PDB file of C-alpha atoms in Angstrom:
ATOM      1  CA  MET A   1      -0.052  -0.323   0.059  1.00 86.00           C
ATOM      2  CA  THR A   2       1.188   2.869  -0.851  1.00 95.00           C
ATOM      3  CA  TRP A   3       1.762   6.190   1.529  1.00 95.00           C
ATOM      4  CA  LEU A   4      -1.148   8.574  -0.034  1.00 96.00           C
ATOM      5  CA  GLN A   5      -3.236   4.983  -0.137  1.00 97.00           C
ATOM      6  CA  GLN A   6      -2.576   5.167   3.876  1.00 97.00           C
ATOM      7  CA  VAL A   7      -3.378   8.881   3.701  1.00 97.00           C
ATOM      8  CA  ALA A   8      -6.289   8.439   1.923  1.00 97.00           C
ATOM      9  CA  ILE A   9      -7.855   5.777   4.276  1.00 97.00           C
ATOM     10  CA  PHE A  10      -6.192   7.576   7.620  1.00 97.00           C
ATOM     11  CA  ALA A  11      -8.415  10.856   5.821  1.00 96.00           C
ATOM     12  CA  ALA A  12     -11.331   8.585   5.013  1.00 96.00           C
ATOM     13  CA  GLY A  13     -11.320   7.739   8.158  1.00 95.00           C
ATOM     14  CA  ILE A  14     -11.818  11.137  10.435  1.00 93.00           C
ATOM     15  CA  ALA A  15     -13.946  11.650   7.598  1.00 90.00           C
ATOM     16  CA  ALA A  16     -16.433   8.676   8.418  1.00 90.00           C
ATOM     17  CA  GLY A  17     -16.071   9.320  12.476  1.00 87.00           C
ATOM     18  CA  GLY A  18     -17.723  13.322  11.910  1.00 82.00           C
ATOM     19  CA  ILE A  19     -19.991  11.726   9.615  1.00 82.00           C
ATOM     20  CA  ASN A  20     -21.109   8.863  12.109  1.00 80.00           C
ATOM     21  CA  THR A  21     -21.195  11.718  15.050  1.00 72.00           C
ATOM     22  CA  ILE A  22     -23.663  14.055  13.079  1.00 70.00           C
ATOM     23  CA  VAL A  23     -25.960  11.808   9.864  1.00 67.00           C
ATOM     24  CA  GLY A  24     -24.730   8.156  11.262  1.00 73.00           C
ATOM     25  CA  SER A  25     -23.479   6.958   8.031  1.00 78.00           C
ATOM     26  CA  GLY A  26     -19.776   7.022   8.612  1.00 86.00           C
ATOM     27  CA  THR A  27     -19.032   3.068   5.792  1.00 90.00           C
ATOM     28  CA  LEU A  28     -20.575   4.931   3.081  1.00 87.00           C
ATOM     29  CA  ILE A  29     -17.101   7.124   3.126  1.00 91.00           C
ATOM     30  CA  THR A  30     -14.496   4.559   4.208  1.00 95.00           C
ATOM     31  CA  PHE A  31     -15.879   1.210   2.934  1.00 93.00           C
ATOM     32  CA  PRO A  32     -15.536   2.627  -1.340  1.00 91.00           C
ATOM     33  CA  THR A  33     -11.826   4.078  -0.016  1.00 94.00           C
ATOM     34  CA  LEU A  34     -10.900   0.521   0.670  1.00 95.00           C
ATOM     35  CA  LEU A  35     -12.714  -1.133  -2.390  1.00 92.00           C
ATOM     36  CA  ALA A  36     -11.127   1.836  -4.635  1.00 92.00           C
ATOM     37  CA  PHE A  37      -7.334   0.794  -3.243  1.00 94.00           C
ATOM     38  CA  GLY A  38      -8.374  -3.315  -4.235  1.00 93.00           C
ATOM     39  CA  LEU A  39      -9.171  -4.610  -0.818  1.00 94.00           C
ATOM     40  CA  PRO A  40     -11.499  -7.813  -1.417  1.00 93.00           C
ATOM     41  CA  PRO A  41     -14.907  -6.705  -0.010  1.00 91.00           C
ATOM     42  CA  VAL A  42     -15.252  -9.258   2.700  1.00 93.00           C
ATOM     43  CA  THR A  43     -11.935  -8.006   4.353  1.00 95.00           C
ATOM     44  CA  ALA A  44     -12.986  -4.683   3.226  1.00 95.00           C
ATOM     45  CA  ASN A  45     -15.887  -4.735   5.671  1.00 95.00           C
ATOM     46  CA  VAL A  46     -14.553  -6.383   8.289  1.00 96.00           C
ATOM     47  CA  SER A  47     -11.573  -3.822   8.537  1.00 97.00           C
ATOM     48  CA  ASN A  48     -13.494  -0.900   8.677  1.00 96.00           C
ATOM     49  CA  THR A  49     -15.907  -2.496  11.188  1.00 96.00           C
ATOM     50  CA  ILE A  50     -13.132  -2.547  13.772  1.00 97.00           C
ATOM     51  CA  GLY A  51     -11.138   0.711  12.516  1.00 96.00           C
ATOM     52  CA  LEU A  52     -14.543   2.237  13.907  1.00 94.00           C
ATOM     53  CA  VAL A  53     -15.218   0.887  16.650  1.00 93.00           C
ATOM     54  CA  PRO A  54     -13.028   2.843  18.711  1.00 92.00           C
ATOM     55  CA  GLY A  55     -14.576   5.847  17.477  1.00 87.00           C
ATOM     56  CA  SER A  56     -18.291   4.482  18.889  1.00 86.00           C
ATOM     57  CA  VAL A  57     -16.568   4.239  21.988  1.00 88.00           C
ATOM     58  CA  SER A  58     -15.732   8.171  21.500  1.00 83.00           C
ATOM     59  CA  GLY A  59     -19.272   8.690  20.792  1.00 80.00           C
ATOM     60  CA  VAL A  60     -20.498   6.910  24.185  1.00 85.00           C
ATOM     61  CA  ILE A  61     -18.601   8.610  25.911  1.00 84.00           C
ATOM     62  CA  GLY A  62     -19.079  12.276  24.250  1.00 79.00           C
ATOM     63  CA  TYR A  63     -22.798  11.216  25.081  1.00 81.00           C
ATOM     64  CA  ARG A  64     -22.751   9.862  28.400  1.00 85.00           C
ATOM     65  CA  ARG A  65     -24.434  12.494  30.535  1.00 87.00           C
ATOM     66  CA  GLU A  66     -27.305  12.127  28.390  1.00 86.00           C
ATOM     67  CA  LEU A  67     -27.027   7.771  29.313  1.00 91.00           C
ATOM     68  CA  GLN A  68     -27.826   8.531  32.791  1.00 91.00           C
ATOM     69  CA  GLY A  69     -30.845   7.075  34.217  1.00 90.00           C
ATOM     70  CA  GLN A  70     -31.286   4.953  31.341  1.00 90.00           C
ATOM     71  CA  ARG A  71     -30.061   1.700  32.586  1.00 92.00           C
ATOM     72  CA  SER A  72     -32.785  -0.438  32.246  1.00 92.00           C
ATOM     73  CA  ARG A  73     -33.418   0.745  28.999  1.00 93.00           C
ATOM     74  CA  LEU A  74     -30.005  -0.187  27.345  1.00 95.00           C
ATOM     75  CA  LEU A  75     -29.775  -3.782  29.357  1.00 95.00           C
ATOM     76  CA  LYS A  76     -32.882  -4.963  27.529  1.00 94.00           C
ATOM     77  CA  LEU A  77     -32.332  -2.509  24.197  1.00 96.00           C
ATOM     78  CA  GLY A  78     -29.055  -3.828  24.258  1.00 97.00           C
ATOM     79  CA  THR A  79     -28.700  -7.226  24.582  1.00 97.00           C
ATOM     80  CA  ALA A  80     -31.342  -7.060  21.179  1.00 97.00           C
ATOM     81  CA  SER A  81     -28.063  -5.050  19.794  1.00 97.00           C
ATOM     82  CA  LEU A  82     -25.997  -8.393  20.431  1.00 98.00           C
ATOM     83  CA  LEU A  83     -27.762 -11.088  19.603  1.00 98.00           C
ATOM     84  CA  GLY A  84     -28.356  -8.755  16.927  1.00 97.00           C
ATOM     85  CA  GLY A  85     -25.583  -8.642  16.253  1.00 97.00           C
ATOM     86  CA  ILE A  86     -23.390 -11.569  16.583  1.00 98.00           C
ATOM     87  CA  THR A  87     -25.780 -12.946  13.695  1.00 97.00           C
ATOM     88  CA  GLY A  88     -24.896 -10.272  11.027  1.00 96.00           C
ATOM     89  CA  ALA A  89     -21.704 -11.294  12.140  1.00 96.00           C
ATOM     90  CA  ILE A  90     -21.971 -14.771  11.705  1.00 96.00           C
ATOM     91  CA  LEU A  91     -23.931 -14.756   8.848  1.00 95.00           C
ATOM     92  CA  LEU A  92     -21.418 -12.250   6.917  1.00 94.00           C
ATOM     93  CA  LEU A  93     -18.176 -15.194   7.831  1.00 93.00           C
ATOM     94  CA  THR A  94     -20.702 -17.815   7.073  1.00 94.00           C
ATOM     95  CA  MET A  95     -21.921 -17.081   3.856  1.00 92.00           C
ATOM     96  CA  PRO A  96     -20.094 -16.810   0.156  1.00 89.00           C
ATOM     97  CA  ALA A  97     -18.240 -14.201  -0.401  1.00 83.00           C
ATOM     98  CA  ALA A  98     -20.660 -14.269  -3.822  1.00 85.00           C
ATOM     99  CA  ALA A  99     -23.450 -13.279  -1.638  1.00 88.00           C
ATOM    100  CA  PHE A 100     -21.744 -10.471  -0.162  1.00 88.00           C
ATOM    101  CA  ASP A 101     -21.364  -9.044  -3.220  1.00 81.00           C
ATOM    102  CA  ALA A 102     -24.791  -9.389  -4.719  1.00 85.00           C
ATOM    103  CA  ILE A 103     -26.466  -8.322  -1.374  1.00 88.00           C
ATOM    104  CA  VAL A 104     -24.241  -5.040  -0.408  1.00 84.00           C
ATOM    105  CA  PRO A 105     -24.741  -3.636  -3.170  1.00 86.00           C
ATOM    106  CA  VAL A 106     -28.989  -3.426  -2.117  1.00 86.00           C
ATOM    107  CA  LEU A 107     -28.072  -2.618   1.433  1.00 83.00           C
ATOM    108  CA  ILE A 108     -26.315   0.881   0.403  1.00 81.00           C
ATOM    109  CA  ILE A 109     -28.956   1.299  -1.612  1.00 86.00           C
ATOM    110  CA  VAL A 110     -30.882   0.650   1.551  1.00 82.00           C
ATOM    111  CA  ALA A 111     -28.669   3.246   3.382  1.00 77.00           C
ATOM    112  CA  LEU A 112     -28.815   5.988   0.531  1.00 80.00           C
ATOM    113  CA  VAL A 113     -32.507   5.861   0.857  1.00 82.00           C
ATOM    114  CA  LEU A 114     -32.095   6.221   4.991  1.00 77.00           C
ATOM    115  CA  VAL A 115     -29.547   9.193   4.232  1.00 73.00           C
ATOM    116  CA  VAL A 116     -31.839  11.062   1.789  1.00 79.00           C
ATOM    117  CA  VAL A 117     -35.170  10.551   4.118  1.00 80.00           C
ATOM    118  CA  GLN A 118     -33.548  11.319   7.458  1.00 72.00           C
ATOM    119  CA  PRO A 119     -34.721  14.948   7.474  1.00 75.00           C
ATOM    120  CA  ARG A 120     -38.265  13.778   6.959  1.00 80.00           C
ATOM    121  CA  LEU A 121     -38.597  10.963   9.524  1.00 74.00           C
ATOM    122  CA  ALA A 122     -36.673  13.314  11.607  1.00 70.00           C
ATOM    123  CA  ALA A 123     -39.968  16.029  11.329  1.00 76.00           C
ATOM    124  CA  TRP A 124     -42.015  13.306  11.584  1.00 75.00           C
ATOM    125  CA  VAL A 125     -40.750  12.088  15.301  1.00 66.00           C
ATOM    126  CA  LYS A 126     -40.689  15.690  16.218  1.00 68.00           C
ATOM    127  CA  LYS A 127     -44.553  15.804  14.947  1.00 74.00           C
ATOM    128  CA  ARG A 128     -45.329  12.423  16.760  1.00 67.00           C
ATOM    129  CA  ARG A 129     -43.994  14.278  19.967  1.00 62.00           C
ATOM    130  CA  ALA A 130     -45.741  17.463  19.544  1.00 68.00           C
ATOM    131  CA  ASP A 131     -48.814  15.330  18.946  1.00 65.00           C
ATOM    132  CA  GLY A 132     -48.494  13.762  22.342  1.00 59.00           C
ATOM    133  CA  ALA A 133     -48.844   9.867  21.393  1.00 57.00           C
ATOM    134  CA  SER A 134     -47.683   7.920  23.775  1.00 56.00           C
ATOM    135  CA  ALA A 135     -45.112   5.060  23.941  1.00 57.00           C
ATOM    136  CA  PRO A 136     -43.661   2.204  26.772  1.00 60.00           C
ATOM    137  CA  GLU A 137     -40.703   3.502  28.227  1.00 61.00           C
ATOM    138  CA  HIS A 138     -38.493   0.975  26.616  1.00 63.00           C
ATOM    139  CA  GLY A 139     -40.252   0.874  23.221  1.00 70.00           C
ATOM    140  CA  GLY A 140     -42.042  -2.774  23.740  1.00 81.00           C
ATOM    141  CA  PRO A 141     -42.056  -6.552  22.202  1.00 88.00           C
ATOM    142  CA  ILE A 142     -41.815  -4.564  19.098  1.00 89.00           C
ATOM    143  CA  LEU A 143     -39.372  -1.968  19.300  1.00 92.00           C
ATOM    144  CA  LEU A 144     -36.972  -4.453  20.819  1.00 95.00           C
ATOM    145  CA  VAL A 145     -37.362  -7.392  17.515  1.00 95.00           C
ATOM    146  CA  ALA A 146     -36.778  -3.746  15.659  1.00 92.00           C
ATOM    147  CA  VAL A 147     -33.378  -3.437  17.339  1.00 96.00           C
ATOM    148  CA  PHE A 148     -32.465  -7.286  17.091  1.00 97.00           C
ATOM    149  CA  ALA A 149     -33.091  -6.576  13.487  1.00 94.00           C
ATOM    150  CA  THR A 150     -30.911  -3.784  12.933  1.00 93.00           C
ATOM    151  CA  GLY A 151     -27.952  -5.820  14.731  1.00 96.00           C
ATOM    152  CA  ILE A 152     -28.705  -8.360  12.576  1.00 96.00           C
ATOM    153  CA  TYR A 153     -28.285  -4.981   9.547  1.00 93.00           C
ATOM    154  CA  GLY A 154     -24.953  -3.806  11.655  1.00 93.00           C
ATOM    155  CA  GLY A 155     -22.926  -7.029  12.237  1.00 95.00           C
ATOM    156  CA  TYR A 156     -23.482  -8.055   8.766  1.00 94.00           C
ATOM    157  CA  PHE A 157     -22.246  -4.890   6.904  1.00 90.00           C
ATOM    158  CA  GLY A 158     -23.607  -0.972   8.695  1.00 81.00           C
ATOM    159  CA  ALA A 159     -23.494   1.679   6.903  1.00 79.00           C
ATOM    160  CA  ALA A 160     -26.686   4.417   8.002  1.00 76.00           C
ATOM    161  CA  GLN A 161     -27.318   1.917  11.609  1.00 86.00           C
ATOM    162  CA  GLY A 162     -27.384   4.994  13.445  1.00 83.00           C
ATOM    163  CA  VAL A 163     -29.957   6.295  11.244  1.00 80.00           C
ATOM    164  CA  LEU A 164     -32.093   3.182  11.674  1.00 83.00           C
ATOM    165  CA  LEU A 165     -31.370   3.047  15.153  1.00 87.00           C
ATOM    166  CA  ILE A 166     -31.979   7.048  15.903  1.00 82.00           C
ATOM    167  CA  GLY A 167     -35.396   6.400  13.872  1.00 79.00           C
ATOM    168  CA  LEU A 168     -36.708   3.564  16.101  1.00 85.00           C
ATOM    169  CA  LEU A 169     -35.406   4.786  19.043  1.00 86.00           C
ATOM    170  CA  GLY A 170     -37.999   7.663  18.573  1.00 78.00           C
ATOM    171  CA  VAL A 171     -41.143   5.971  17.401  1.00 77.00           C
ATOM    172  CA  PHE A 172     -41.329   4.110  19.858  1.00 82.00           C
ATOM    173  CA  VAL A 173     -39.749   6.084  22.910  1.00 83.00           C
ATOM    174  CA  HIS A 174     -41.257   8.864  24.219  1.00 78.00           C
ATOM    175  CA  GLU A 175     -37.657  10.551  25.265  1.00 80.00           C
ATOM    176  CA  ASP A 176     -35.524  13.271  24.353  1.00 78.00           C
ATOM    177  CA  ILE A 177     -33.526  12.924  21.386  1.00 74.00           C
ATOM    178  CA  GLN A 178     -30.661  14.040  22.582  1.00 78.00           C
ATOM    179  CA  ARG A 179     -31.041  11.156  24.951  1.00 86.00           C
ATOM    180  CA  LEU A 180     -32.278   9.199  22.710  1.00 85.00           C
ATOM    181  CA  ASN A 181     -29.095   9.734  20.105  1.00 82.00           C
ATOM    182  CA  GLY A 182     -27.043   8.763  23.674  1.00 87.00           C
ATOM    183  CA  VAL A 183     -29.087   5.157  23.612  1.00 91.00           C
ATOM    184  CA  LYS A 184     -28.131   5.046  19.510  1.00 89.00           C
ATOM    185  CA  ASN A 185     -24.580   5.808  20.029  1.00 87.00           C
ATOM    186  CA  VAL A 186     -24.882   2.387  22.887  1.00 93.00           C
ATOM    187  CA  LEU A 187     -26.410   0.597  20.459  1.00 95.00           C
ATOM    188  CA  ALA A 188     -23.879   1.334  17.325  1.00 92.00           C
ATOM    189  CA  LEU A 189     -21.081   0.848  19.538  1.00 93.00           C
ATOM    190  CA  ILE A 190     -22.557  -3.111  20.992  1.00 97.00           C
ATOM    191  CA  VAL A 191     -23.137  -4.189  17.068  1.00 96.00           C
ATOM    192  CA  ASN A 192     -20.146  -3.356  15.919  1.00 94.00           C
ATOM    193  CA  GLY A 193     -18.392  -4.176  19.210  1.00 96.00           C
ATOM    194  CA  VAL A 194     -19.017  -7.867  19.114  1.00 97.00           C
ATOM    195  CA  SER A 195     -18.500  -8.199  15.052  1.00 97.00           C
ATOM    196  CA  ALA A 196     -14.913  -6.499  15.427  1.00 97.00           C
ATOM    197  CA  ALA A 197     -14.643  -9.157  18.232  1.00 97.00           C
ATOM    198  CA  ILE A 198     -15.640 -12.073  16.039  1.00 97.00           C
ATOM    199  CA  PHE A 199     -14.101 -11.089  12.943  1.00 97.00           C
ATOM    200  CA  ILE A 200     -10.716 -10.925  14.897  1.00 97.00           C
ATOM    201  CA  ALA A 201     -11.366 -14.235  16.069  1.00 95.00           C
ATOM    202  CA  ILE A 202     -11.479 -16.092  13.068  1.00 93.00           C
ATOM    203  CA  ALA A 203     -11.773 -13.750   9.885  1.00 93.00           C
ATOM    204  CA  GLU A 204      -9.387 -12.577   7.741  1.00 93.00           C
ATOM    205  CA  VAL A 205      -7.944  -8.757   8.602  1.00 96.00           C
ATOM    206  CA  ASN A 206      -5.576  -5.735   7.464  1.00 97.00           C
ATOM    207  CA  TRP A 207      -4.062  -4.350  10.657  1.00 97.00           C
ATOM    208  CA  GLN A 208      -3.209  -1.496   8.838  1.00 97.00           C
ATOM    209  CA  VAL A 209      -5.930  -0.260   7.587  1.00 98.00           C
ATOM    210  CA  VAL A 210      -7.049  -1.247  10.797  1.00 98.00           C
ATOM    211  CA  ALA A 211      -5.011   0.704  12.707  1.00 98.00           C
ATOM    212  CA  LEU A 212      -5.730   3.635   9.529  1.00 97.00           C
ATOM    213  CA  ILE A 213      -9.419   3.913   9.763  1.00 97.00           C
ATOM    214  CA  ALA A 214      -8.886   3.621  14.342  1.00 97.00           C
ATOM    215  CA  ILE A 215      -7.049   6.843  14.235  1.00 96.00           C
ATOM    216  CA  GLY A 216      -8.914   8.715  12.097  1.00 95.00           C
ATOM    217  CA  SER A 217     -12.348   8.170  12.770  1.00 92.00           C
ATOM    218  CA  ILE A 218     -11.309   8.369  17.018  1.00 92.00           C
ATOM    219  CA  ILE A 219      -9.832  12.432  15.769  1.00 91.00           C
ATOM    220  CA  GLY A 220     -13.194  12.530  13.423  1.00 88.00           C
ATOM    221  CA  GLY A 221     -15.778  11.879  16.304  1.00 80.00           C
ATOM    222  CA  GLN A 222     -13.964  14.845  18.458  1.00 79.00           C
ATOM    223  CA  LEU A 223     -14.222  17.288  15.054  1.00 81.00           C
ATOM    224  CA  GLY A 224     -17.679  15.955  14.288  1.00 73.00           C
ATOM    225  CA  ALA A 225     -19.390  17.051  17.594  1.00 66.00           C
ATOM    226  CA  LYS A 226     -16.902  20.441  17.643  1.00 69.00           C
ATOM    227  CA  VAL A 227     -17.679  21.700  14.650  1.00 65.00           C
ATOM    228  CA  GLY A 228     -19.780  19.023  12.226  1.00 54.00           C
ATOM    229  CA  ARG A 229     -22.784  20.674  13.134  1.00 52.00           C
ATOM    230  CA  ARG A 230     -22.121  24.112  12.278  1.00 64.00           C
ATOM    231  CA  LEU A 231     -22.048  22.218   8.862  1.00 63.00           C
ATOM    232  CA  SER A 232     -25.145  22.191   5.882  1.00 69.00           C
ATOM    233  CA  PRO A 233     -27.052  18.304   6.782  1.00 66.00           C
ATOM    234  CA  ASN A 234     -26.943  18.365   2.977  1.00 74.00           C
ATOM    235  CA  VAL A 235     -23.737  19.120   1.807  1.00 74.00           C
ATOM    236  CA  LEU A 236     -22.822  16.142   4.515  1.00 68.00           C
ATOM    237  CA  ARG A 237     -25.810  14.615   2.586  1.00 71.00           C
ATOM    238  CA  GLY A 238     -24.593  15.299  -0.750  1.00 78.00           C
ATOM    239  CA  VAL A 239     -20.845  13.608  -0.705  1.00 73.00           C
ATOM    240  CA  ILE A 240     -22.584  10.617   1.411  1.00 71.00           C
ATOM    241  CA  VAL A 241     -25.151   9.421  -1.937  1.00 78.00           C
ATOM    242  CA  VAL A 242     -21.861  10.266  -4.299  1.00 80.00           C
ATOM    243  CA  VAL A 243     -19.066   8.017  -2.435  1.00 72.00           C
ATOM    244  CA  GLY A 244     -22.213   5.492  -2.188  1.00 73.00           C
ATOM    245  CA  THR A 245     -23.253   5.819  -5.220  1.00 81.00           C
ATOM    246  CA  ILE A 246     -19.991   4.983  -7.048  1.00 77.00           C
ATOM    247  CA  ALA A 247     -19.708   2.546  -4.644  1.00 73.00           C
ATOM    248  CA  VAL A 248     -22.447   0.250  -5.513  1.00 78.00           C
ATOM    249  CA  ILE A 249     -21.190   1.266  -9.977  1.00 81.00           C
ATOM    250  CA  ARG A 250     -18.240  -0.311  -8.874  1.00 70.00           C
ATOM    251  CA  LEU A 251     -19.222  -3.454  -7.057  1.00 71.00           C
ATOM    252  CA  LEU A 252     -22.024  -4.396  -9.620  1.00 77.00           C
ATOM    253  CA  THR A 253     -19.168  -3.845 -11.877  1.00 75.00           C
ATOM    254  CA  SER A 254     -16.605  -5.627 -11.008  1.00 63.00           C
TER     255      SER A 254
END
């Protein structure tokens, strides 16, 4: 790997860390970058997941104040995320690589749609709260199943997992959105963390890529918290859509 490629991956890690803080779709930056430099899709996905875990830890630490008083909720929803993440990671490693090549373009398209509709989803959740819609304290069994399914998705690929989670939490739990964002960060960390542990144990990992993305994502997470909110969300979404579309085209034509 040339030094220019290393710089590009490091920069993608910074961008992913920042975007994960703001939108929740950083994988749509790092994953296409790794594909462009010739990494096999499964190896790229595995290495990317491991590399982004430190950024997820940073995000949870940043929201530790909002997490106070939510232990019971985190235990219930976290268990669903843990089981889902294990299932998704095992599916990734046991299914043929050709299946991953076929499924991931569809998952990326779904993730891109979620990124585009996220403002409408957020507006709908806000209106629902304003209308006084009631919800169980921890979201009820439907939310548990949905979080488990999102964990499977996150363990298998994971782009826009955060968008899915915050949307689900906003619909099913009557709570301040910033506190829900803290919960979302924890659930995403659980999925990414358990997936990374499984990948480290039995998958082929490019540790140079992991290190570059890990350091970059930590920096990006801090920058995203401080600077990212000043940037136009529409510009960020536009970048994500362009990069994700390139990834889809590359996967379909390779």
